[in-house]
Amino acid sequence: MHAAIAAPDIDPRVREVVPGQLHMELLAPGVHCGGCVSRIERALQAEPAVVHARVNLSTRRVSVDWRDAEAKADDIVAVVEGLGFETQPVTEQAAADAIEAREGKRLLRSMAVAGFAAGNVMLLSVSVWSGAADATRVLFHWLSATIAVPAVVYAGQPFFRSAAGALKARRMNMDVPVSLAVLLAVALSLAQTVRGAADAYFDAAVTLLFFLLVGRYLDHMMRQRARSSVTQLLSLNAAAATVVADDGSRHLVAIERVVPGMLVAVPAGERVPVDGTVATGDSEVDRSLVTGESRPEPVGAGDPVHAGTMNLGGPLQVRVTATGADTLLADVVRMMEAAEQGKARYVRIADRMARLYAPAVHILAGLTFAGWAVTTGGDLYAALMAAIAVLIITCPCALGLAVPAAQIVASGVLFRRGILVKDGAGLEKLAAVDTVLFDKTGTLTLGRPVLVEPVAIGTEQLGLAAGLARESRHPLSRAVVQAARGRGVPTLPVDHVHETAGQGLQGLSPDGELVRLGSRAWCGAAEADRRSAHTGLELCLRVGAREPVTLRFEDRLRPGAADTVAALRRRGMAVEILSGDRPAAVEAAAHEAGIGRWAAAQAPADKLARIEALQAQGRRVLMVGDGINDAPALAACHASMAPSSASDIGCTAADFVFTGDSLSAVVDAVDMARATSRIVRQNFALAIAYNAVAVPLAMLGLVTPLIAAVAMSSSSLIVTGNALRLRLKRFGDRGRTTPADAASSADAARARNAA
Amino acid sequence: MTNLLLLIPCALFLGALGLAAFLWSLNSGQYDDLDGAAERILHEEDEEERD
């Protein structure tokens, strides 16, 4: 039967570069400083099998080369994890990243070539402008030509390709007038050089390319930085499953190779990687990422579980029932795709400008040509000169920088505040938002239990509980440890700790008393009263023969939730909750956060319907959500945001991802998006004002190469300088997060995902 | 005029040298980890690397 599998012949994480030598890339999200880098590198280099090891701090990747015969991939992983760094294999993402990185390098190379050419041609041009004449001038023009022509052919390719693509699709983008201006300027200058005439525009063509490539590279860098940050957040747990073979042996198998009928082992504290039914084991599962339900549910043999469900209690073995297109996740993806297709394609502001701008430029150049042809009585050469001067001067140098410069500065500022911007269009869209929809579990709330009762728990009791709990990965145990740490209670050493899956922990206190932490039955306490049955999140603690204490936990609102809602209201936005959780839980959260309008028990389709209804009223909706069930809504909205603790698919669907616990990130992002949109508008106004002055001069034929060069460079610099003002933006001090806080809570979120 | 014939090739050569150096460093991965490069300078050299 196909459920029986042999040991996988090739480890999916590993690639053979040289015969006998293997290469592996690992993502280690915990790497955050130079110290981590050198610790990992030293530890790996100390291994005899390792040939080469290097840690990239920017992408948080460890790349290792080792001799095949001497070590296995798991040994290498064990070395890194032994230092306390969690790792994730990098597999399918790597290919996409490599393409992206190649694209970036090509832009950088083009930029270098254009910069070299611009510098040298300008050197020659300045000599011409300051009076080089006759043979010297001709020589300088020829030299300029030999530098500029190959440089334009090489460095202009990103623009030429994009322009050709747009024209083929019968669209207009900014690259069409750019390409036309550059090519015509070079052609005209060549003609001038051959004729030995006074003016050549080689410098204008290459400087133009250089400035535009700077803008293009900034844009690219921003997207790549956001992408790699998001990759770091995606927990790749679901990329592999531990398959139990018929003989009882266990193998890590890539998720694509798991087929229905296989048996998959899911240890406590890990997410179920597949859709299936429980074969053996009794446990509790947390479905909050899948359905929004905040209360853990008990499962036993025969119960269905979905991919993305967290196993809280004992180990489970799950019989796979569906893979690929049949899973719940695939349904959600289909809904997302349908939602995206239904949504009108967003046209970026620069492209909207191009639609107005490109025809205007071409008409002006045409008019200039016609005007000159008539007034000079048919001197077509002079007319062409003037028309090309118009094209060069109107070339959207500043416009090409106006948007990317502002957006990269804005995303840099947000990045330092722990908010990742996936793409510049997200900033444009967010600025226009007037309605905010929140998911509840994991978005308005932290999505993890916090100890709420008893408030006045004894220091010794909490210390003992924490001493026991630190040995366990159960979310409630973690909540106990966090509560002890948060209240400054020292953890007491507990010996002989033993965990019974689904029941609890026991150990010996320093006084030699038996300490138990777990279910009521485990501690011999009375049955649950009605109130604790309400949330179901509780633990009992029994020290020796004393009366057991019940610890109650709740999924609390994120810090700053109520302030955030109020701040959004002050900015004129309507706020609602759309949750998949029970009405009682949603109502309580809505009341606490000060949100009047809420809907509970919402399936993904219900969320979509609400968004469509709002959008039909002309509202621009921001969805903030984290779960798999939120993904279609995130995709359908005008703009979307997810916390870094969100499901992978939620992180992928959202335009923004925020790290850290505080919800004030939503307000910060909105403020920054609005400020960016103001700066972009100013930049456009500046660029248009510059054209209003320069174009009439060009039409009259008064623009010399010197004027063109000065005007273009200065307008680019002014636009960039204006964009830098965004760095000065002050945020309200609502729940200020420092980068360190953001990083540590991002780690916590990852730990939650990975656990 | 004659000094130009010497100086211009010199200027272009030096410029091209700079460009070539940049392209080489780009291709050899010197810009792949800018954050890491800033930190590495603070590390003590490893024993293995010193010899």
mmCIF file of C-alpha atoms in Angstrom, chain A residues 138-382:
data_model
loop_
_atom_site.group_PDB
_atom_site.id
_atom_site.type_symbol
_atom_site.label_atom_id
_atom_site.label_comp_id
_atom_site.label_asym_id
_atom_site.label_seq_id
_atom_site.Cartn_x
_atom_site.Cartn_y
_atom_site.Cartn_z
ATOM 1 C CA VAL A 138 34.198 67.061 -32.273
ATOM 2 C CA LEU A 139 36.658 64.731 -30.555
ATOM 3 C CA PHE A 140 34.829 65.124 -27.224
ATOM 4 C CA HIS A 141 31.494 64.430 -28.848
ATOM 5 C CA TRP A 142 32.840 61.274 -30.463
ATOM 6 C CA LEU A 143 34.327 60.161 -27.168
ATOM 7 C CA SER A 144 31.002 60.845 -25.447
ATOM 8 C CA ALA A 145 29.274 58.807 -28.123
ATOM 9 C CA THR A 146 31.562 55.816 -27.660
ATOM 10 C CA ILE A 147 30.841 55.854 -23.938
ATOM 11 C CA ALA A 148 27.156 56.727 -24.032
ATOM 12 C CA VAL A 149 25.895 54.444 -26.786
ATOM 13 C CA PRO A 150 27.009 51.122 -25.254
ATOM 14 C CA ALA A 151 26.025 52.367 -21.788
ATOM 15 C CA VAL A 152 22.505 53.227 -22.966
ATOM 16 C CA VAL A 153 22.159 49.942 -24.812
ATOM 17 C CA TYR A 154 23.169 48.045 -21.669
ATOM 18 C CA ALA A 155 21.725 50.093 -18.826
ATOM 19 C CA GLY A 156 18.518 51.100 -20.569
ATOM 20 C CA GLN A 157 17.280 47.537 -20.971
ATOM 21 C CA PRO A 158 15.014 47.456 -17.895
ATOM 22 C CA PHE A 159 13.123 50.434 -19.329
ATOM 23 C CA PHE A 160 13.105 49.290 -22.940
ATOM 24 C CA ARG A 161 11.764 45.880 -21.970
ATOM 25 C CA SER A 162 9.046 47.314 -19.762
ATOM 26 C CA ALA A 163 8.050 49.855 -22.421
ATOM 27 C CA ALA A 164 7.912 47.192 -25.118
ATOM 28 C CA GLY A 165 5.771 45.016 -22.855
ATOM 29 C CA ALA A 166 3.370 47.859 -22.178
ATOM 30 C CA LEU A 167 3.063 48.800 -25.850
ATOM 31 C CA LYS A 168 2.460 45.181 -26.810
ATOM 32 C CA ALA A 169 -0.390 45.039 -24.295
ATOM 33 C CA ARG A 170 -1.653 48.383 -25.701
ATOM 34 C CA ARG A 171 -1.072 50.085 -22.390
ATOM 35 C CA MET A 172 0.905 53.161 -21.502
ATOM 36 C CA ASN A 173 3.393 53.346 -18.681
ATOM 37 C CA MET A 174 6.068 55.756 -17.569
ATOM 38 C CA ASP A 175 8.732 53.731 -19.357
ATOM 39 C CA VAL A 176 7.378 54.528 -22.814
ATOM 40 C CA PRO A 177 8.206 58.256 -22.772
ATOM 41 C CA VAL A 178 11.434 57.476 -20.880
ATOM 42 C CA SER A 179 12.626 55.009 -23.513
ATOM 43 C CA LEU A 180 11.575 57.294 -26.319
ATOM 44 C CA ALA A 181 13.384 60.279 -24.827
ATOM 45 C CA VAL A 182 16.585 58.359 -24.153
ATOM 46 C CA LEU A 183 16.694 56.690 -27.564
ATOM 47 C CA LEU A 184 15.816 59.862 -29.450
ATOM 48 C CA ALA A 185 18.342 61.900 -27.471
ATOM 49 C CA VAL A 186 21.093 59.429 -28.334
ATOM 50 C CA ALA A 187 20.046 59.243 -31.990
ATOM 51 C CA LEU A 188 19.872 63.016 -32.307
ATOM 52 C CA SER A 189 23.240 63.473 -30.600
ATOM 53 C CA LEU A 190 24.820 60.942 -32.936
ATOM 54 C CA ALA A 191 23.455 62.870 -35.892
ATOM 55 C CA GLN A 192 24.783 66.111 -34.387
ATOM 56 C CA THR A 193 28.177 64.539 -33.817
ATOM 57 C CA VAL A 194 28.398 63.303 -37.394
ATOM 58 C CA ARG A 195 27.500 66.773 -38.623
ATOM 59 C CA GLY A 196 30.042 68.319 -36.230
ATOM 60 C CA ALA A 197 27.304 70.502 -34.709
ATOM 61 C CA ALA A 198 27.609 72.379 -31.414
ATOM 62 C CA ASP A 199 25.065 70.634 -29.230
ATOM 63 C CA ALA A 200 24.890 66.976 -28.222
ATOM 64 C CA TYR A 201 22.685 65.502 -25.484
ATOM 65 C CA PHE A 202 24.668 62.373 -24.563
ATOM 66 C CA ASP A 203 25.064 63.619 -21.015
ATOM 67 C CA ALA A 204 21.305 64.187 -20.678
ATOM 68 C CA ALA A 205 20.540 60.660 -21.906
ATOM 69 C CA VAL A 206 22.915 58.880 -19.526
ATOM 70 C CA THR A 207 22.244 61.046 -16.465
ATOM 71 C CA LEU A 208 18.563 60.495 -17.026
ATOM 72 C CA LEU A 209 19.102 56.746 -17.098
ATOM 73 C CA PHE A 210 21.234 56.922 -13.986
ATOM 74 C CA PHE A 211 18.638 58.807 -11.930
ATOM 75 C CA LEU A 212 15.838 56.566 -13.124
ATOM 76 C CA LEU A 213 17.827 53.446 -12.287
ATOM 77 C CA VAL A 214 18.399 54.808 -8.799
ATOM 78 C CA GLY A 215 14.616 55.104 -8.421
ATOM 79 C CA ARG A 216 14.055 51.672 -9.870
ATOM 80 C CA TYR A 217 16.653 50.089 -7.606
ATOM 81 C CA LEU A 218 15.182 51.738 -4.502
ATOM 82 C CA ASP A 219 11.799 50.335 -5.433
ATOM 83 C CA HIS A 220 13.284 46.892 -5.891
ATOM 84 C CA MET A 221 15.231 47.016 -2.647
ATOM 85 C CA MET A 222 12.111 47.893 -0.708
ATOM 86 C CA ARG A 223 10.181 44.964 -2.097
ATOM 87 C CA GLN A 224 13.020 42.582 -1.503
ATOM 88 C CA ARG A 225 13.547 43.666 2.067
ATOM 89 C CA ALA A 226 9.864 43.230 2.815
ATOM 90 C CA ARG A 227 9.808 39.868 1.093
ATOM 91 C CA SER A 228 12.749 38.478 2.976
ATOM 92 C CA SER A 229 11.296 39.695 6.275
ATOM 93 C CA VAL A 230 8.027 38.007 5.503
ATOM 94 C CA THR A 231 9.826 34.815 4.522
ATOM 95 C CA GLN A 232 11.454 34.849 7.924
ATOM 96 C CA LEU A 233 8.056 35.036 9.551
ATOM 97 C CA LEU A 234 6.482 32.232 7.604
ATOM 98 C CA SER A 235 6.736 29.139 9.679
ATOM 99 C CA LEU A 236 7.716 26.421 7.319
ATOM 100 C CA ASN A 237 6.421 23.690 9.603
ATOM 101 C CA ALA A 238 3.779 22.786 7.116
ATOM 102 C CA ALA A 239 6.461 22.210 4.480
ATOM 103 C CA ALA A 240 7.302 18.831 6.007
ATOM 104 C CA ALA A 241 5.461 16.114 7.892
ATOM 105 C CA THR A 242 6.755 13.331 10.114
ATOM 106 C CA VAL A 243 5.421 10.205 8.435
ATOM 107 C CA VAL A 244 5.186 6.967 10.393
ATOM 108 C CA ALA A 245 6.036 3.996 8.203
ATOM 109 C CA ASP A 246 4.437 0.559 8.618
ATOM 110 C CA ASP A 247 7.448 -0.699 10.558
ATOM 111 C CA GLY A 248 7.063 2.178 13.025
ATOM 112 C CA SER A 249 10.075 4.161 11.784
ATOM 113 C CA ARG A 250 9.629 7.909 11.276
ATOM 114 C CA HIS A 251 10.777 10.054 8.381
ATOM 115 C CA LEU A 252 10.520 13.724 7.573
ATOM 116 C CA VAL A 253 8.707 13.950 4.237
ATOM 117 C CA ALA A 254 8.101 17.066 2.153
ATOM 118 C CA ILE A 255 4.435 17.956 2.238
ATOM 119 C CA GLU A 256 4.022 17.587 -1.527
ATOM 120 C CA ARG A 257 4.952 13.928 -1.224
ATOM 121 C CA VAL A 258 2.438 13.103 1.481
ATOM 122 C CA VAL A 259 -0.507 11.128 0.056
ATOM 123 C CA PRO A 260 -3.867 10.132 1.571
ATOM 124 C CA GLY A 261 -3.626 7.024 3.709
ATOM 125 C CA MET A 262 -0.271 7.903 5.258
ATOM 126 C CA LEU A 263 0.053 8.132 9.007
ATOM 127 C CA VAL A 264 1.518 11.401 10.297
ATOM 128 C CA ALA A 265 2.833 11.938 13.817
ATOM 129 C CA VAL A 266 2.060 15.296 15.465
ATOM 130 C CA PRO A 267 3.887 15.889 18.768
ATOM 131 C CA ALA A 268 2.316 18.092 21.416
ATOM 132 C CA GLY A 269 2.906 21.758 20.731
ATOM 133 C CA GLU A 270 3.140 21.376 16.947
ATOM 134 C CA ARG A 271 0.752 22.233 14.176
ATOM 135 C CA VAL A 272 -1.029 19.508 12.246
ATOM 136 C CA PRO A 273 0.527 19.660 8.756
ATOM 137 C CA VAL A 274 -2.282 17.902 6.833
ATOM 138 C CA ASP A 275 -6.043 17.364 6.738
ATOM 139 C CA GLY A 276 -6.961 14.030 8.257
ATOM 140 C CA THR A 277 -8.625 12.096 11.037
ATOM 141 C CA VAL A 278 -7.057 11.209 14.353
ATOM 142 C CA ALA A 279 -5.921 7.574 14.285
ATOM 143 C CA THR A 280 -4.504 7.263 17.774
ATOM 144 C CA GLY A 281 -4.070 9.588 20.724
ATOM 145 C CA ASP A 282 -6.223 11.875 22.825
ATOM 146 C CA SER A 283 -5.480 15.539 22.967
ATOM 147 C CA GLU A 284 -6.802 19.073 22.859
ATOM 148 C CA VAL A 285 -6.439 21.151 19.745
ATOM 149 C CA ASP A 286 -6.434 24.894 19.178
ATOM 150 C CA ARG A 287 -8.288 25.711 15.962
ATOM 151 C CA SER A 288 -8.010 29.484 16.348
ATOM 152 C CA LEU A 289 -5.941 29.993 13.188
ATOM 153 C CA VAL A 290 -8.309 27.831 11.157
ATOM 154 C CA THR A 291 -11.731 28.930 12.392
ATOM 155 C CA GLY A 292 -11.229 31.787 14.863
ATOM 156 C CA GLU A 293 -12.535 29.594 17.701
ATOM 157 C CA SER A 294 -10.587 30.618 20.803
ATOM 158 C CA ARG A 295 -11.473 27.650 23.062
ATOM 159 C CA PRO A 296 -9.358 24.483 22.783
ATOM 160 C CA GLU A 297 -11.387 21.447 21.777
ATOM 161 C CA PRO A 298 -10.774 17.856 22.844
ATOM 162 C CA VAL A 299 -10.132 15.361 20.038
ATOM 163 C CA GLY A 300 -9.833 11.591 20.052
ATOM 164 C CA ALA A 301 -9.626 8.748 17.566
ATOM 165 C CA GLY A 302 -11.875 9.326 14.554
ATOM 166 C CA ASP A 303 -12.170 13.117 14.940
ATOM 167 C CA PRO A 304 -11.268 15.235 11.893
ATOM 168 C CA VAL A 305 -8.440 17.777 12.114
ATOM 169 C CA HIS A 306 -7.348 20.374 9.573
ATOM 170 C CA ALA A 307 -3.929 21.605 8.566
ATOM 171 C CA GLY A 308 -2.952 24.593 10.720
ATOM 172 C CA THR A 309 -4.570 23.247 13.886
ATOM 173 C CA MET A 310 -2.259 23.343 16.907
ATOM 174 C CA ASN A 311 -1.953 20.164 18.956
ATOM 175 C CA LEU A 312 -1.916 21.210 22.610
ATOM 176 C CA GLY A 313 -2.075 17.992 24.607
ATOM 177 C CA GLY A 314 -0.539 14.604 23.959
ATOM 178 C CA PRO A 315 1.042 13.244 20.789
ATOM 179 C CA LEU A 316 -1.391 12.385 17.982
ATOM 180 C CA GLN A 317 -1.155 10.179 14.939
ATOM 181 C CA VAL A 318 -3.247 11.458 12.084
ATOM 182 C CA ARG A 319 -4.381 9.416 9.088
ATOM 183 C CA VAL A 320 -4.155 11.683 6.032
ATOM 184 C CA THR A 321 -7.504 11.995 4.231
ATOM 185 C CA ALA A 322 -6.820 14.764 1.750
ATOM 186 C CA THR A 323 -3.887 16.476 0.121
ATOM 187 C CA GLY A 324 -3.373 19.138 -2.503
ATOM 188 C CA ALA A 325 -6.549 20.449 -4.070
ATOM 189 C CA ASP A 326 -8.896 18.657 -1.645
ATOM 190 C CA THR A 327 -7.768 20.309 1.578
ATOM 191 C CA LEU A 328 -9.463 23.075 3.493
ATOM 192 C CA LEU A 329 -6.430 25.232 2.789
ATOM 193 C CA ALA A 330 -6.869 24.713 -0.947
ATOM 194 C CA ASP A 331 -10.515 25.801 -0.609
ATOM 195 C CA VAL A 332 -9.374 28.963 1.114
ATOM 196 C CA VAL A 333 -6.794 29.591 -1.603
ATOM 197 C CA ARG A 334 -9.487 29.199 -4.272
ATOM 198 C CA MET A 335 -11.687 31.703 -2.451
ATOM 199 C CA MET A 336 -8.741 34.079 -2.240
ATOM 200 C CA GLU A 337 -8.078 33.822 -5.941
ATOM 201 C CA ALA A 338 -11.740 34.380 -6.763
ATOM 202 C CA ALA A 339 -11.775 37.412 -4.458
ATOM 203 C CA GLU A 340 -8.670 38.829 -6.087
ATOM 204 C CA GLN A 341 -10.095 38.400 -9.566
ATOM 205 C CA GLY A 342 -13.347 40.051 -8.541
ATOM 206 C CA LYS A 343 -11.444 43.042 -7.226
ATOM 207 C CA ALA A 344 -10.769 45.846 -9.682
ATOM 208 C CA ARG A 345 -7.073 45.842 -10.443
ATOM 209 C CA TYR A 346 -5.400 48.598 -8.487
ATOM 210 C CA VAL A 347 -3.562 51.045 -10.704
ATOM 211 C CA ARG A 348 -0.565 52.543 -9.001
ATOM 212 C CA ILE A 349 -0.414 56.277 -8.735
ATOM 213 C CA ALA A 350 2.670 56.514 -10.952
ATOM 214 C CA ASP A 351 0.895 54.597 -13.699
ATOM 215 C CA ARG A 352 -2.192 56.782 -13.339
ATOM 216 C CA MET A 353 0.068 59.791 -13.810
ATOM 217 C CA ALA A 354 1.656 58.132 -16.817
ATOM 218 C CA ARG A 355 -1.749 57.786 -18.465
ATOM 219 C CA LEU A 356 -2.158 61.549 -18.396
ATOM 220 C CA TYR A 357 1.455 62.398 -18.755
ATOM 221 C CA ALA A 358 2.603 60.306 -21.700
ATOM 222 C CA PRO A 359 -0.006 61.564 -24.203
ATOM 223 C CA ALA A 360 0.576 65.150 -23.027
ATOM 224 C CA VAL A 361 4.322 64.842 -23.609
ATOM 225 C CA HIS A 362 3.921 63.341 -27.037
ATOM 226 C CA ILE A 363 1.361 65.940 -28.088
ATOM 227 C CA LEU A 364 3.609 68.770 -26.896
ATOM 228 C CA ALA A 365 6.577 67.349 -28.793
ATOM 229 C CA GLY A 366 4.402 66.954 -31.886
ATOM 230 C CA LEU A 367 3.128 70.523 -31.623
ATOM 231 C CA THR A 368 6.680 71.814 -31.230
ATOM 232 C CA PHE A 369 7.768 69.940 -34.333
ATOM 233 C CA ALA A 370 4.807 71.262 -36.339
ATOM 234 C CA GLY A 371 5.250 74.810 -35.023
ATOM 235 C CA TRP A 372 8.937 74.901 -35.894
ATOM 236 C CA ALA A 373 8.383 73.322 -39.286
ATOM 237 C CA VAL A 374 5.865 76.050 -40.154
ATOM 238 C CA THR A 375 7.683 79.062 -38.697
ATOM 239 C CA THR A 376 11.104 78.173 -40.107
ATOM 240 C CA GLY A 377 9.581 77.479 -43.495
ATOM 241 C CA GLY A 378 10.299 73.745 -43.604
ATOM 242 C CA ASP A 379 13.583 73.367 -41.694
ATOM 243 C CA LEU A 380 12.742 69.840 -40.542
ATOM 244 C CA TYR A 381 16.086 69.303 -38.847
ATOM 245 C CA ALA A 382 15.676 72.312 -36.561
#
